[in-house]
Amino acid sequence: MNELSLVAQAAFQPANTADIADAVVAASGLRIEVDRRRGRGAGMNPSGHFEPHERVAFDDGWESLEDMPPFRTEVQVERPRTVITRNDSPDIPFDRSINPYRGCEHGCIYCFARPTHSYMGLSAGLDF
């Protein structure tokens, strides 16, 4: 039986579900190492929906023993058409607001802005 069949079969066993899922994610190469994601909520960096290319991690034998540099905060100038945002939602008691910045460094996995980041060519997991 090939490895993929074993993973699929074991995933439906109630006792092993979390371990199997963790093993599949670890083998995919998408998980970001703990020491590289300090202060960020995203634990993986899969290719985005709008990205033209897909990246797959594999061991090519060129592993480096040097420490990788930490992620840096990058500030970009934003030139909006207007500062005032209009809102017609019935559950908010106002129809205009001002949001002085865009983005954050939290990287929450449930963030609504992930598709926007992918559309703009940014990483949905790291470029916040």
mmCIF file of C-alpha atoms in Angstrom:
data_model
loop_
_atom_site.group_PDB
_atom_site.id
_atom_site.type_symbol
_atom_site.label_atom_id
_atom_site.label_comp_id
_atom_site.label_asym_id
_atom_site.label_seq_id
_atom_site.Cartn_x
_atom_site.Cartn_y
_atom_site.Cartn_z
ATOM 1 C CA MET A 1 0.000 0.000 0.000
ATOM 2 C CA ASN A 2 1.467 3.370 -0.879
ATOM 3 C CA GLU A 3 2.065 6.114 1.691
ATOM 4 C CA LEU A 4 -0.846 8.286 0.523
ATOM 5 C CA SER A 5 -3.285 5.402 0.927
ATOM 6 C CA LEU A 6 -1.976 4.749 4.431
ATOM 7 C CA VAL A 7 -2.402 8.402 5.358
ATOM 8 C CA ALA A 8 -5.950 8.498 3.967
ATOM 9 C CA GLN A 9 -6.857 5.284 5.747
ATOM 10 C CA ALA A 10 -5.322 6.335 9.089
ATOM 11 C CA ALA A 11 -6.937 9.779 8.972
ATOM 12 C CA PHE A 12 -10.343 8.184 9.493
ATOM 13 C CA GLN A 13 -9.248 6.321 12.617
ATOM 14 C CA PRO A 14 -10.574 8.320 15.615
ATOM 15 C CA ALA A 15 -7.473 7.960 17.801
ATOM 16 C CA ASN A 16 -4.892 8.997 15.215
ATOM 17 C CA THR A 17 -6.554 11.905 13.431
ATOM 18 C CA ALA A 18 -4.493 14.722 14.960
ATOM 19 C CA ASP A 19 -1.199 12.840 14.636
ATOM 20 C CA ILE A 20 -1.845 11.949 10.998
ATOM 21 C CA ALA A 21 -2.880 15.500 10.111
ATOM 22 C CA ASP A 22 0.241 16.852 11.818
ATOM 23 C CA ALA A 23 2.434 14.373 9.934
ATOM 24 C CA VAL A 24 0.863 15.281 6.576
ATOM 25 C CA VAL A 25 1.359 19.006 7.175
ATOM 26 C CA ALA A 26 4.942 18.444 8.375
ATOM 27 C CA ALA A 27 5.751 16.392 5.275
ATOM 28 C CA SER A 28 4.267 19.012 2.941
ATOM 29 C CA GLY A 29 6.989 21.564 3.691
ATOM 30 C CA LEU A 30 4.430 24.335 4.124
ATOM 31 C CA ARG A 31 4.865 24.728 7.877
ATOM 32 C CA ILE A 32 6.997 27.670 8.979
ATOM 33 C CA GLU A 33 9.575 26.803 11.632
ATOM 34 C CA VAL A 34 8.747 28.087 15.123
ATOM 35 C CA ASP A 35 11.878 30.241 15.386
ATOM 36 C CA ARG A 36 11.006 32.049 12.120
ATOM 37 C CA ARG A 37 7.393 32.944 12.972
ATOM 38 C CA ARG A 38 7.877 34.812 16.250
ATOM 39 C CA GLY A 39 4.925 37.127 16.836
ATOM 40 C CA ARG A 40 2.982 35.830 13.858
ATOM 41 C CA GLY A 41 -0.136 33.714 13.964
ATOM 42 C CA ALA A 42 0.299 31.946 10.625
ATOM 43 C CA GLY A 43 1.925 28.561 10.964
ATOM 44 C CA MET A 44 1.890 27.736 7.255
ATOM 45 C CA ASN A 45 2.450 29.596 4.005
ATOM 46 C CA PRO A 46 0.560 27.793 1.228
ATOM 47 C CA SER A 47 0.312 29.289 -2.252
ATOM 48 C CA GLY A 48 -2.519 31.778 -2.611
ATOM 49 C CA HIS A 49 -5.631 31.383 -4.721
ATOM 50 C CA PHE A 50 -4.614 34.096 -7.214
ATOM 51 C CA GLU A 51 -0.921 33.212 -7.498
ATOM 52 C CA PRO A 52 0.183 31.979 -10.927
ATOM 53 C CA HIS A 53 2.749 29.517 -9.496
ATOM 54 C CA GLU A 54 2.693 26.854 -6.825
ATOM 55 C CA ARG A 55 5.759 26.205 -4.670
ATOM 56 C CA VAL A 56 6.541 22.767 -3.329
ATOM 57 C CA ALA A 57 9.265 22.238 -0.725
ATOM 58 C CA PHE A 58 11.680 19.356 -1.197
ATOM 59 C CA ASP A 59 15.070 18.380 0.172
ATOM 60 C CA ASP A 60 17.663 19.069 -2.509
ATOM 61 C CA GLY A 61 20.617 18.328 -0.234
ATOM 62 C CA TRP A 62 21.673 21.965 0.046
ATOM 63 C CA GLU A 63 20.442 22.506 3.609
ATOM 64 C CA SER A 64 22.206 25.414 5.266
ATOM 65 C CA LEU A 65 23.290 25.334 8.878
ATOM 66 C CA GLU A 66 23.290 29.133 9.144
ATOM 67 C CA ASP A 67 20.498 30.926 10.957
ATOM 68 C CA MET A 68 18.039 32.664 8.699
ATOM 69 C CA PRO A 69 17.485 36.380 9.258
ATOM 70 C CA PRO A 70 14.320 37.323 11.160
ATOM 71 C CA PHE A 71 11.336 38.720 9.294
ATOM 72 C CA ARG A 72 11.416 42.492 9.019
ATOM 73 C CA THR A 73 8.563 44.958 9.171
ATOM 74 C CA GLU A 74 8.158 46.713 5.844
ATOM 75 C CA VAL A 75 6.376 50.059 5.659
ATOM 76 C CA GLN A 76 4.943 51.109 2.298
ATOM 77 C CA VAL A 77 3.437 54.408 1.241
ATOM 78 C CA GLU A 78 -0.260 54.072 0.447
ATOM 79 C CA ARG A 79 -1.883 56.565 -1.901
ATOM 80 C CA PRO A 80 -5.630 56.119 -1.387
ATOM 81 C CA ARG A 81 -8.247 57.867 -3.485
ATOM 82 C CA THR A 82 -9.998 58.998 -0.321
ATOM 83 C CA VAL A 83 -9.463 58.828 3.434
ATOM 84 C CA ILE A 84 -13.137 58.369 4.249
ATOM 85 C CA THR A 85 -14.664 54.916 3.852
ATOM 86 C CA ARG A 86 -18.406 54.636 3.318
ATOM 87 C CA ASN A 87 -20.398 51.814 4.883
ATOM 88 C CA ASP A 88 -24.067 50.924 4.413
ATOM 89 C CA SER A 89 -24.188 47.928 6.770
ATOM 90 C CA PRO A 90 -27.370 47.785 8.899
ATOM 91 C CA ASP A 91 -25.498 46.460 11.950
ATOM 92 C CA ILE A 92 -23.128 49.458 12.258
ATOM 93 C CA PRO A 93 -24.581 52.728 13.576
ATOM 94 C CA PHE A 94 -22.499 54.983 11.294
ATOM 95 C CA ASP A 95 -22.078 55.297 7.546
ATOM 96 C CA ARG A 96 -18.520 56.732 7.310
ATOM 97 C CA SER A 97 -15.220 55.901 8.969
ATOM 98 C CA ILE A 98 -11.498 56.613 8.712
ATOM 99 C CA ASN A 99 -8.940 53.805 8.785
ATOM 100 C CA PRO A 100 -5.444 55.339 9.009
ATOM 101 C CA TYR A 101 -3.505 52.174 8.152
ATOM 102 C CA ARG A 102 -3.747 48.909 6.255
ATOM 103 C CA GLY A 103 -2.250 45.626 7.328
ATOM 104 C CA CYS A 104 -0.853 44.204 10.525
ATOM 105 C CA GLU A 105 1.777 41.783 11.764
ATOM 106 C CA HIS A 106 -0.498 39.365 13.572
ATOM 107 C CA GLY A 107 -1.025 36.993 10.628
ATOM 108 C CA CYS A 108 -4.234 35.527 12.051
ATOM 109 C CA ILE A 109 -5.234 32.392 10.187
ATOM 110 C CA TYR A 110 -8.881 33.529 10.022
ATOM 111 C CA CYS A 111 -8.167 37.041 8.674
ATOM 112 C CA PHE A 112 -10.612 38.340 6.070
ATOM 113 C CA ALA A 113 -7.779 40.125 4.216
ATOM 114 C CA ARG A 114 -6.001 36.956 3.037
ATOM 115 C CA PRO A 115 -7.614 36.896 -0.449
ATOM 116 C CA THR A 116 -6.734 40.579 -0.879
ATOM 117 C CA HIS A 117 -3.106 39.884 -0.028
ATOM 118 C CA SER A 118 -2.997 37.014 -2.534
ATOM 119 C CA TYR A 119 -4.591 39.177 -5.227
ATOM 120 C CA MET A 120 -1.934 41.867 -4.633
ATOM 121 C CA GLY A 121 0.851 39.294 -5.041
ATOM 122 C CA LEU A 122 1.637 39.129 -1.320
ATOM 123 C CA SER A 123 1.783 36.050 0.865
ATOM 124 C CA ALA A 124 -1.471 35.276 2.628
ATOM 125 C CA GLY A 125 0.535 33.971 5.578
ATOM 126 C CA LEU A 126 3.565 36.214 5.936
ATOM 127 C CA ASP A 127 3.012 39.585 4.262
ATOM 128 C CA PHE A 128 0.868 41.328 6.839
#
